[in-house]
Short mmCIF file of C-alpha atoms and ligand atoms in Angstrom, two decimals:
data_model
loop_
_atom_site.label_atom_id
_atom_site.label_comp_id
_atom_site.label_asym_id
_atom_site.label_seq_id
_atom_site.Cartn_x
_atom_site.Cartn_y
_atom_site.Cartn_z
CA MET W 1 -14.13 -16.25 -17.85
CA ALA W 2 -13.46 -19.89 -17.43
CA SER W 3 -13.89 -21.02 -13.94
CA GLY W 4 -12.59 -24.51 -13.60
CA VAL W 5 -11.97 -24.30 -9.87
CA LYS W 6 -14.44 -23.32 -7.22
CA ARG W 7 -13.85 -19.81 -5.91
CA GLU W 8 -12.46 -19.78 -2.42
CA GLN W 9 -14.05 -17.77 0.36
CA TRP W 10 -12.62 -16.24 3.55
CA SER W 11 -13.26 -18.67 6.36
CA SER W 12 -14.83 -15.97 8.54
CA HIS W 13 -15.55 -12.28 8.67
CA LEU W 14 -12.67 -11.80 11.06
CA GLY W 15 -10.41 -13.59 8.64
CA PHE W 16 -11.45 -11.23 5.88
CA LEU W 17 -10.86 -8.21 8.11
CA ALA W 18 -7.38 -9.44 9.03
CA ALA W 19 -6.46 -9.96 5.38
CA ALA W 20 -7.93 -6.62 4.33
CA MET W 21 -6.18 -4.80 7.13
CA GLY W 22 -2.97 -6.65 6.33
CA SER W 23 -3.20 -5.42 2.76
CA ALA W 24 -3.88 -1.82 3.72
CA VAL W 25 -1.29 -1.57 6.47
CA GLY W 26 2.13 -1.76 4.90
CA LEU W 27 5.28 0.09 4.02
CA GLY W 28 2.95 2.89 3.02
CA ASN W 29 2.06 3.52 6.66
CA ILE W 30 5.33 2.95 8.42
CA TRP W 31 7.95 3.96 5.86
CA ARG W 32 6.24 6.19 3.31
CA PHE W 33 3.87 8.18 5.52
CA PRO W 34 6.43 9.37 8.09
CA TYR W 35 8.97 10.38 5.46
CA LEU W 36 6.38 12.17 3.35
CA ALA W 37 5.00 13.96 6.39
CA GLY W 38 8.54 14.78 7.46
CA SER W 39 9.40 16.40 4.17
CA ASN W 40 6.03 17.98 3.39
CA GLY W 41 5.47 20.29 6.32
CA GLY W 42 4.79 17.79 9.11
CA GLY W 43 1.27 18.31 10.42
CA ALA W 44 0.27 20.17 7.28
CA PHE W 45 0.57 16.95 5.33
CA LEU W 46 -1.98 15.28 7.59
CA ILE W 47 -4.78 17.45 6.28
CA PRO W 48 -4.66 16.47 2.59
CA TYR W 49 -3.93 12.89 3.61
CA LEU W 50 -6.97 12.65 5.87
CA VAL W 51 -9.21 14.53 3.44
CA GLY W 52 -8.04 12.15 0.70
CA ILE W 53 -8.90 9.12 2.82
CA ALA W 54 -12.33 10.41 3.81
CA VAL W 55 -13.46 11.92 0.55
CA CYS W 56 -11.99 9.59 -2.06
CA GLY W 57 -10.33 6.64 -0.39
CA LEU W 58 -13.14 5.36 1.77
CA PRO W 59 -15.87 5.49 -0.90
CA LEU W 60 -13.57 3.75 -3.35
CA LEU W 61 -12.66 1.12 -0.77
CA MET W 62 -16.30 0.30 -0.06
CA PHE W 63 -17.31 0.11 -3.64
CA GLU W 64 -14.27 -1.94 -4.63
CA TYR W 65 -15.38 -4.57 -2.13
CA ALA W 66 -18.90 -4.26 -3.49
CA ALA W 67 -17.78 -4.79 -7.08
CA GLY W 68 -15.66 -7.78 -6.11
CA ARG W 69 -18.44 -9.42 -4.18
CA HIS W 70 -21.07 -8.70 -6.78
CA TYR W 71 -19.14 -9.99 -9.77
CA ARG W 72 -17.16 -12.62 -7.88
CA LEU W 73 -14.17 -12.04 -10.12
CA GLY W 74 -10.79 -10.37 -10.01
CA VAL W 75 -10.20 -6.95 -11.48
CA MET W 76 -10.06 -7.93 -15.15
CA GLY W 77 -13.10 -10.17 -15.02
CA ALA W 78 -15.10 -7.65 -13.01
CA PHE W 79 -14.27 -4.84 -15.44
CA LYS W 80 -15.20 -7.04 -18.37
CA ALA W 81 -18.53 -7.81 -16.74
CA MET W 82 -19.16 -4.08 -16.38
CA SER W 83 -18.33 -3.32 -19.97
CA ARG W 84 -16.69 -5.50 -22.60
CA ARG W 85 -14.33 -2.84 -23.76
CA TYR W 86 -13.08 -2.31 -20.22
CA GLU W 87 -11.48 -5.73 -20.00
CA VAL W 88 -8.20 -4.38 -21.30
CA VAL W 89 -8.25 -1.65 -18.65
CA GLY W 90 -8.56 -4.36 -16.01
CA LEU W 91 -5.65 -6.16 -17.60
CA ALA W 92 -3.58 -2.97 -17.53
CA ILE W 93 -4.34 -2.56 -13.83
CA ALA W 94 -3.26 -6.13 -13.09
CA ALA W 95 -0.04 -5.46 -14.99
CA MET W 96 0.58 -2.26 -13.04
CA VAL W 97 0.14 -4.03 -9.71
CA PHE W 98 2.76 -6.48 -10.86
CA PHE W 99 5.19 -3.62 -11.47
CA ILE W 100 4.40 -2.02 -8.09
CA LEU W 101 4.84 -5.38 -6.41
CA SER W 102 8.22 -5.90 -8.07
CA TYR W 103 9.82 -2.90 -6.38
CA TYR W 104 7.69 -3.08 -3.23
CA LEU W 105 9.31 -6.46 -2.58
CA VAL W 106 12.72 -4.89 -2.94
CA VAL W 107 11.99 -2.37 -0.19
CA ALA W 108 10.43 -5.19 1.84
CA GLY W 109 13.69 -7.05 1.32
CA TRP W 110 15.66 -4.11 2.74
CA THR W 111 13.57 -4.33 5.90
CA LEU W 112 14.45 -8.02 6.11
CA GLY W 113 18.12 -7.15 5.68
CA TYR W 114 17.94 -4.61 8.49
CA LEU W 115 15.97 -7.06 10.60
CA ILE W 116 18.86 -9.50 10.32
CA ALA W 117 21.63 -6.91 10.64
CA THR W 118 20.33 -4.90 13.60
CA PRO W 119 20.37 -7.59 16.33
CA ILE W 120 23.85 -8.75 15.36
CA GLY W 121 25.04 -5.17 15.61
CA LYS W 122 26.10 -5.08 11.98
CA GLU W 123 24.17 -2.00 11.16
CA ALA W 124 26.09 0.47 9.05
CA GLY W 125 23.81 2.85 7.22
CA PHE W 126 22.11 2.67 3.87
CA SER W 127 25.04 3.31 1.57
CA ALA W 128 27.10 0.62 3.28
CA PHE W 129 24.14 -1.77 3.04
CA THR W 130 23.59 -1.13 -0.65
CA ALA W 131 27.31 -1.46 -1.37
CA THR W 132 26.85 -5.20 -0.79
CA TRP W 133 24.73 -7.83 -2.57
CA TRP W 134 22.63 -8.30 0.56
CA PRO W 135 19.72 -6.23 -0.77
CA VAL W 136 19.44 -8.53 -3.79
CA ALA W 137 19.55 -11.69 -1.71
CA CYS W 138 16.94 -10.31 0.69
CA PHE W 139 14.69 -9.39 -2.22
CA VAL W 140 14.85 -12.93 -3.59
CA VAL W 141 14.00 -14.44 -0.19
CA THR W 142 11.11 -12.02 0.37
CA ALA W 143 9.69 -12.62 -3.10
CA VAL W 144 9.84 -16.38 -2.65
CA VAL W 145 8.12 -16.18 0.75
CA CYS W 146 5.42 -13.96 -0.75
CA CYS W 147 4.81 -16.43 -3.59
CA GLY W 148 4.73 -19.27 -1.08
CA VAL W 149 1.97 -17.62 0.95
CA VAL W 150 -0.17 -16.96 -2.12
CA MET W 151 0.34 -20.52 -3.37
CA LEU W 152 -1.10 -21.83 -0.12
CA GLY W 153 -4.38 -20.20 -1.05
CA VAL W 154 -6.78 -17.59 0.25
CA THR W 155 -7.61 -19.15 3.60
CA LYS W 156 -4.60 -21.32 4.34
CA GLY W 157 -2.09 -18.81 3.04
CA ILE W 158 -3.24 -15.22 3.10
CA GLU W 159 -5.83 -15.35 5.84
CA ARG W 160 -3.76 -17.44 8.20
CA THR W 161 -0.64 -15.35 7.72
CA SER W 162 -2.52 -12.11 8.31
CA ARG W 163 -4.27 -13.46 11.38
CA ALA W 164 -1.00 -14.52 12.89
CA LEU W 165 1.00 -11.44 12.02
CA LEU W 166 -1.48 -8.60 12.47
CA PRO W 167 -1.72 -8.85 16.28
CA LEU W 168 2.07 -8.91 16.42
CA LEU W 169 2.17 -5.78 14.34
CA ALA W 170 -0.39 -4.04 16.56
CA VAL W 171 1.51 -4.90 19.74
CA VAL W 172 4.86 -3.74 18.39
CA ILE W 173 3.60 -0.44 17.03
CA VAL W 174 1.69 0.42 20.19
CA LEU W 175 4.73 -0.39 22.34
CA MET W 176 6.98 1.67 20.10
CA ALA W 177 4.63 4.66 20.12
CA GLY W 178 4.33 4.30 23.91
CA TYR W 179 8.10 4.30 24.19
CA GLY W 180 8.26 7.38 21.97
CA MET W 181 5.95 9.16 24.37
CA THR W 182 8.42 8.66 27.23
CA LEU W 183 11.24 10.37 25.37
CA GLU W 184 12.38 13.92 25.80
CA GLY W 185 11.69 14.83 22.20
CA ARG W 186 8.01 13.93 22.39
CA GLY W 187 6.85 17.54 22.77
CA GLU W 188 8.70 18.59 19.67
CA ALA W 189 7.48 15.50 17.83
CA LEU W 190 3.86 16.10 18.78
CA SER W 191 3.91 19.67 17.65
CA PHE W 192 5.72 18.71 14.46
CA LEU W 193 3.08 16.11 13.70
CA PHE W 194 -0.07 17.83 14.91
CA LYS W 195 0.55 21.57 14.71
CA PRO W 196 0.29 22.17 11.01
CA ASP W 197 2.28 24.86 9.33
CA LEU W 198 -0.71 26.03 7.35
CA SER W 199 1.36 27.89 4.80
CA ALA W 200 2.41 24.51 3.38
CA LEU W 201 -1.22 23.99 2.35
CA GLY W 202 -0.85 26.70 -0.28
CA ASP W 203 1.38 24.32 -2.21
CA PRO W 204 -0.74 22.20 -4.58
CA LEU W 205 1.98 19.57 -4.61
CA VAL W 206 1.46 18.92 -0.91
CA TRP W 207 -2.17 18.20 -1.73
CA ALA W 208 -1.38 15.98 -4.67
CA ARG W 209 1.13 13.98 -2.61
CA GLY W 210 -1.31 13.73 0.28
CA PHE W 211 -3.99 12.32 -2.00
CA SER W 212 -1.71 9.88 -3.69
CA GLN W 213 -0.48 8.76 -0.27
CA ALA W 214 -4.09 8.21 0.81
CA PHE W 215 -4.63 5.82 -2.10
CA PHE W 216 -1.32 4.05 -1.65
CA SER W 217 -1.87 3.61 2.04
CA LEU W 218 -5.38 2.22 1.73
CA GLY W 219 -4.29 0.18 -1.26
CA VAL W 220 -7.22 1.23 -3.44
CA GLY W 221 -7.21 1.82 -7.17
CA MET W 222 -5.27 -1.29 -8.12
CA GLY W 223 -7.88 -3.99 -7.96
CA VAL W 224 -6.65 -5.38 -4.66
CA MET W 225 -9.85 -4.72 -2.80
CA ILE W 226 -11.96 -5.91 -5.75
CA THR W 227 -10.06 -9.18 -5.59
CA TYR W 228 -10.37 -9.48 -1.82
CA GLY W 229 -14.06 -8.57 -2.05
CA SER W 230 -14.59 -11.44 -4.47
CA TYR W 231 -13.85 -13.92 -1.68
CA MET W 232 -16.15 -12.17 0.78
CA ALA W 233 -19.19 -13.84 2.28
CA ARG W 234 -22.64 -12.45 1.44
CA GLU W 235 -23.39 -11.66 5.06
CA SER W 236 -20.32 -9.52 5.76
CA ALA W 237 -21.20 -5.84 6.13
CA ILE W 238 -19.16 -3.90 3.61
CA ALA W 239 -19.59 -0.35 4.88
CA ARG W 240 -18.69 -1.19 8.45
CA SER W 241 -15.70 -3.28 7.39
CA SER W 242 -14.42 -0.46 5.20
CA VAL W 243 -14.66 2.06 8.01
CA ILE W 244 -12.74 -0.35 10.25
CA VAL W 245 -10.04 -0.92 7.64
CA ALA W 246 -9.66 2.79 6.89
CA SER W 247 -9.49 3.81 10.55
CA GLY W 248 -7.05 1.02 11.30
CA ASP W 249 -4.90 2.16 8.43
CA VAL W 250 -4.87 5.80 9.54
CA SER W 251 -4.19 4.78 13.15
CA VAL W 252 -1.15 2.76 12.19
CA ALA W 253 0.22 5.66 10.13
CA LEU W 254 -0.24 8.05 13.05
CA LEU W 255 1.23 5.58 15.52
CA ALA W 256 4.22 5.17 13.22
CA GLY W 257 4.65 8.94 13.33
CA LEU W 258 4.39 8.88 17.12
CA ALA W 259 7.01 6.12 17.26
CA ILE W 260 9.46 7.62 14.81
CA PHE W 261 9.50 11.39 15.35
CA PRO W 262 10.24 11.36 19.12
CA LEU W 263 13.26 9.16 18.32
CA VAL W 264 14.35 11.55 15.60
CA PHE W 265 13.93 14.64 17.77
CA THR W 266 15.47 13.09 20.88
CA PHE W 267 18.52 11.47 19.34
CA GLY W 268 19.13 13.88 16.50
CA GLY W 269 18.62 13.52 12.78
CA PRO W 270 16.54 15.54 10.36
CA PRO W 271 12.82 14.67 10.21
CA GLY W 272 12.78 15.62 6.54
CA ALA W 273 15.37 13.11 5.33
CA GLY W 274 13.03 11.68 2.69
CA PRO W 275 12.91 8.00 1.73
CA GLN W 276 16.11 7.40 3.71
CA LEU W 277 14.34 8.21 6.97
CA ALA W 278 13.80 4.56 7.89
CA PHE W 279 17.03 3.23 6.41
CA GLU W 280 19.63 5.92 7.11
CA THR W 281 18.38 8.27 9.83
CA LEU W 282 16.77 5.70 12.10
CA PRO W 283 19.62 3.17 12.08
CA GLN W 284 21.89 5.97 13.26
CA VAL W 285 19.41 6.80 15.97
CA PHE W 286 19.22 3.14 17.00
CA SER W 287 22.98 2.81 17.19
CA HIS W 288 23.25 5.85 19.48
CA MET W 289 20.39 5.27 21.85
CA PRO W 290 20.35 2.99 24.90
CA GLY W 291 18.59 -0.28 24.06
CA GLY W 292 18.68 0.71 20.42
CA MET W 293 19.31 -2.80 19.24
CA LEU W 294 16.08 -4.02 20.75
CA VAL W 295 13.97 -1.09 19.60
CA GLY W 296 15.58 -1.25 16.17
CA SER W 297 14.92 -4.96 15.76
CA ALA W 298 11.31 -4.48 16.79
CA PHE W 299 10.96 -1.69 14.27
CA TYR W 300 12.29 -3.70 11.31
CA LEU W 301 10.23 -6.68 12.31
CA LEU W 302 7.20 -4.42 12.22
CA LEU W 303 8.10 -3.11 8.79
CA PHE W 304 8.74 -6.55 7.39
CA VAL W 305 5.48 -8.02 8.68
CA ALA W 306 3.49 -5.08 7.37
CA ALA W 307 5.19 -5.27 3.99
CA LEU W 308 4.70 -8.98 3.56
CA THR W 309 0.94 -8.98 4.12
CA SER W 310 0.57 -6.12 1.63
CA ALA W 311 2.79 -7.73 -0.99
CA VAL W 312 0.73 -10.89 -0.76
CA SER W 313 -2.42 -8.95 -1.60
CA MET W 314 -0.86 -7.48 -4.71
CA LEU W 315 0.32 -10.85 -5.93
CA GLN W 316 -3.14 -12.28 -5.36
CA VAL W 317 -4.56 -9.69 -7.80
CA VAL W 318 -2.33 -10.94 -10.58
CA ALA W 319 -2.83 -14.60 -9.71
CA ALA W 320 -6.61 -14.17 -9.56
CA THR W 321 -6.62 -12.43 -12.93
CA ILE W 322 -4.79 -15.34 -14.53
CA SER W 323 -6.95 -17.83 -12.69
CA ASP W 324 -10.22 -16.19 -13.81
CA ARG W 325 -8.99 -16.12 -17.35
CA THR W 326 -7.58 -19.64 -17.61
CA GLY W 327 -9.51 -21.61 -15.04
CA TRP W 328 -6.27 -22.56 -13.31
CA SER W 329 -6.09 -22.50 -9.54
CA THR W 330 -4.47 -19.34 -8.13
CA SER W 331 -1.75 -21.57 -6.80
CA ARG W 332 -0.87 -22.81 -10.27
CA ALA W 333 -1.05 -19.27 -11.63
CA THR W 334 1.34 -18.10 -8.92
CA ARG W 335 3.82 -20.80 -9.79
CA TRP W 336 4.03 -19.30 -13.26
CA LEU W 337 4.57 -15.84 -11.81
CA VAL W 338 7.62 -16.62 -9.68
CA LEU W 339 10.25 -16.23 -12.38
CA PRO W 340 8.78 -13.14 -14.08
CA LEU W 341 8.45 -11.53 -10.66
CA LEU W 342 12.05 -12.29 -9.75
CA GLY W 343 13.23 -11.05 -13.13
CA LEU W 344 11.35 -7.77 -13.00
CA GLY W 345 12.14 -7.14 -9.35
CA LEU W 346 15.80 -7.78 -9.97
CA LEU W 347 15.95 -4.61 -12.06
CA SER W 348 14.92 -2.56 -9.04
CA ALA W 349 17.00 -4.63 -6.64
CA LEU W 350 20.10 -4.10 -8.74
CA SER W 351 19.58 -0.36 -8.72
CA TYR W 352 20.37 -0.32 -4.99
CA ALA W 353 23.28 -2.75 -5.06
CA PRO W 354 26.85 -2.57 -6.41
CA ALA W 355 25.44 -2.83 -9.96
CA ASP W 356 23.83 0.62 -9.46
CA LEU W 357 21.45 -0.03 -12.33
CA ARG W 358 19.96 3.18 -13.73
CA PHE W 359 17.61 4.23 -16.51
CA PHE W 360 17.65 7.85 -17.62
CA GLY W 361 20.11 8.59 -14.83
CA GLN W 362 17.71 7.45 -12.12
CA PRO W 363 17.82 4.28 -10.05
CA VAL W 364 15.29 1.86 -11.56
CA LEU W 365 13.46 1.58 -8.28
CA ASP W 366 12.85 5.32 -8.10
CA LEU W 367 11.63 5.31 -11.68
CA MET W 368 9.23 2.45 -10.93
CA ASP W 369 7.90 4.23 -7.85
CA THR W 370 7.29 7.43 -9.77
CA THR W 371 5.76 5.75 -12.80
CA PHE W 372 3.66 3.05 -11.19
CA GLY W 373 3.45 3.85 -7.46
CA THR W 374 2.57 7.50 -7.91
CA PHE W 375 1.24 8.22 -11.41
CA GLY W 376 0.02 4.73 -12.19
CA LEU W 377 -1.81 4.51 -8.92
CA LEU W 378 -3.70 7.75 -9.52
CA VAL W 379 -4.58 6.63 -13.05
CA GLY W 380 -5.66 3.25 -11.67
CA ALA W 381 -7.85 4.92 -9.07
CA LEU W 382 -9.38 7.16 -11.74
CA VAL W 383 -10.29 4.33 -14.09
CA THR W 384 -11.56 2.29 -11.15
CA CYS W 385 -13.86 5.19 -10.20
CA ILE W 386 -15.17 5.35 -13.75
CA ALA W 387 -15.72 1.61 -13.87
CA ILE W 388 -17.40 1.26 -10.51
CA PHE W 389 -19.41 4.48 -10.33
CA TRP W 390 -20.32 4.90 -13.99
CA LEU W 391 -20.20 1.57 -15.75
CA ALA W 392 -21.14 -0.99 -13.11
CA ASP W 393 -24.66 -1.90 -12.21
CA GLY W 394 -25.32 0.97 -9.78
CA LEU W 395 -28.26 -0.62 -8.06
CA ALA W 396 -26.40 -3.82 -7.39
CA MET W 397 -23.42 -1.89 -6.06
CA LYS W 398 -25.60 0.12 -3.71
CA GLU W 399 -27.31 -3.00 -2.53
CA GLN W 400 -23.98 -4.64 -1.73
CA VAL W 401 -22.81 -1.66 0.31
CA GLY W 402 -26.22 -0.85 1.73
CA HIS W 403 -26.43 -4.04 3.71
CA GLY W 404 -26.42 -2.80 7.33
CA ALA W 405 -25.47 0.78 6.49
CA PRO W 406 -27.49 4.00 6.61
CA ARG W 407 -29.00 4.71 3.20
CA ARG W 408 -27.88 8.27 3.07
CA PHE W 409 -24.27 7.35 3.78
CA VAL W 410 -24.29 4.95 0.86
CA ALA W 411 -25.88 7.44 -1.49
CA TRP W 412 -23.50 10.20 -0.52
CA SER W 413 -20.34 8.22 -0.61
CA GLY W 414 -21.21 6.38 -3.76
CA PHE W 415 -22.95 8.86 -5.84
CA LEU W 416 -21.69 12.24 -4.91
CA LEU W 417 -18.16 11.43 -3.82
CA GLY W 418 -17.53 8.46 -6.07
CA ARG W 419 -19.09 9.81 -9.23
CA TYR W 420 -17.94 13.39 -9.13
CA VAL W 421 -15.68 14.48 -6.30
CA ALA W 422 -13.17 11.62 -6.45
CA PRO W 423 -12.58 11.65 -10.24
CA ILE W 424 -12.18 15.44 -10.29
CA THR W 425 -9.78 15.35 -7.37
CA LEU W 426 -7.82 12.58 -9.02
CA LEU W 427 -7.57 14.48 -12.27
CA ALA W 428 -6.41 17.59 -10.44
CA SER W 429 -3.76 15.61 -8.54
CA LEU W 430 -2.53 14.01 -11.75
CA ALA W 431 -2.32 17.37 -13.47
CA THR W 432 -0.40 18.88 -10.55
CA LEU W 433 2.07 16.03 -10.43
CA ALA W 434 2.56 16.09 -14.19
CA ALA W 435 3.12 19.84 -14.15
CA SER W 436 5.64 19.57 -11.34
CA LEU W 437 7.49 16.89 -13.23
CA ILE W 438 7.67 19.03 -16.34
CA VAL W 439 8.40 22.33 -14.65
CA LEU W 440 10.57 21.30 -11.76
CA GLY W 441 11.88 18.06 -13.17
CA GLU W 442 11.46 16.50 -9.76
CA LEU W 443 8.84 14.21 -8.39
CA ARG W 444 10.14 11.44 -6.22
CA GLY W 445 7.35 12.00 -3.72
CA ARG W 446 9.31 14.59 -1.85
N1 LIG Z 501 -1.43 -0.29 1.18
C1 LIG Z 501 -0.15 -0.89 1.24
C2 LIG Z 501 0.80 0.00 2.03
O1 LIG Z 501 0.38 0.88 2.67
C3 LIG Z 501 0.42 -1.16 -0.12
C4 LIG Z 501 -0.54 -1.66 -1.08
C5 LIG Z 501 -1.32 -2.76 -0.96
C6 LIG Z 501 -0.82 -1.07 -2.31
N2 LIG Z 501 -2.10 -2.86 -2.08
C7 LIG Z 501 -1.80 -1.85 -2.90
C8 LIG Z 501 -0.31 0.04 -2.93
C9 LIG Z 501 -2.30 -1.50 -4.15
C10 LIG Z 501 -0.79 0.37 -4.16
C11 LIG Z 501 -1.78 -0.37 -4.77
O2 LIG Z 501 1.96 -0.24 2.02
#
């Protein structure tokens, strides 16, 4: 754990909150949540998602910050400090984030492509888009921008970018949801989103997907919040910040639903289109509706901004791991990551381009999302729970979270939920997903 450079710190509590919120709010809220809800029973999906956030996500979020701030190290260093043998687990998590990031940037690149294409009226649907090399070019640009932000450092890069972009994101999503509420299809959309078809809750897969979405959306289980916590000032209240981040995250997901489904119901298009919802169904909607170019541009801007601030947080995990290990600055570590990131991401980028790159008959990107974004994430969350709630110094953790929070809340969330409920739920979700993969041969989050 060489530490040649002084560890940076967020310049203020607000700066930390902006960065943390920027990490949590991402494609997971605006692209993944609406399509998952759309294809998993609408309102019925909300229940497992919200239960997942409250019961497992929030406790993990709080205690990830606590572990980061207590050990003042990234995920690998923190795990090593908890138990020597766990260092390799931390390393595996950092590697997994790198894989998630590689395809996340590809989807972020698509949003950039649509952001450019929509205002010039060149919008032609997903298959036309991926029949060109545009997706690859957009991936490269997005990845380079992401590396650039991380190279600028925690305060000058990440914090400043999040502070500038988060208000923009909030304004756009509120305007879009407000616009959705003026449309004819709002009644149908509201009942689709909030009147659950309870029979869908009998399907364990809906639960497993809801839980995994809760983790993805908060961005817990992959060391991101440990890393961000390690730059947190002593005085910042962890419990309160976590509640703010989690409620902000849920609000953006719901607002995205309120923005998207009225459009879908008013201008036609199936709500259950799956991952294509944002890239096939919506562009069609935008091209048919009055003022669609403007609304469409706003929407892709929103997606791109959200994606960028999340991607940056994932890259910071890997950079911080290298920096803790070698004593290099995170900026220097990031410089070394640019080419590997481009190389790995290219595999996913090429799977949705004329090269149509596939492994085992599946586009590489889909395979990455299943392996790392769904399974890997649940495994990551499980080992993080074990590390933080079983191996770490429990008293120190509680003290970190306890600052300014009711004692009982800390005890409950940490020691009942974190120690027992979350790991059991995670195991059950993993088993369900594995069984569905074996029995049905399908996973793909749908
Ligand atoms: N939470 C982000 C989103 O909703 C993505 C994200 C950030 C993430 N950090 C993560 C996903 C760590 C998995 C693991 O898009």
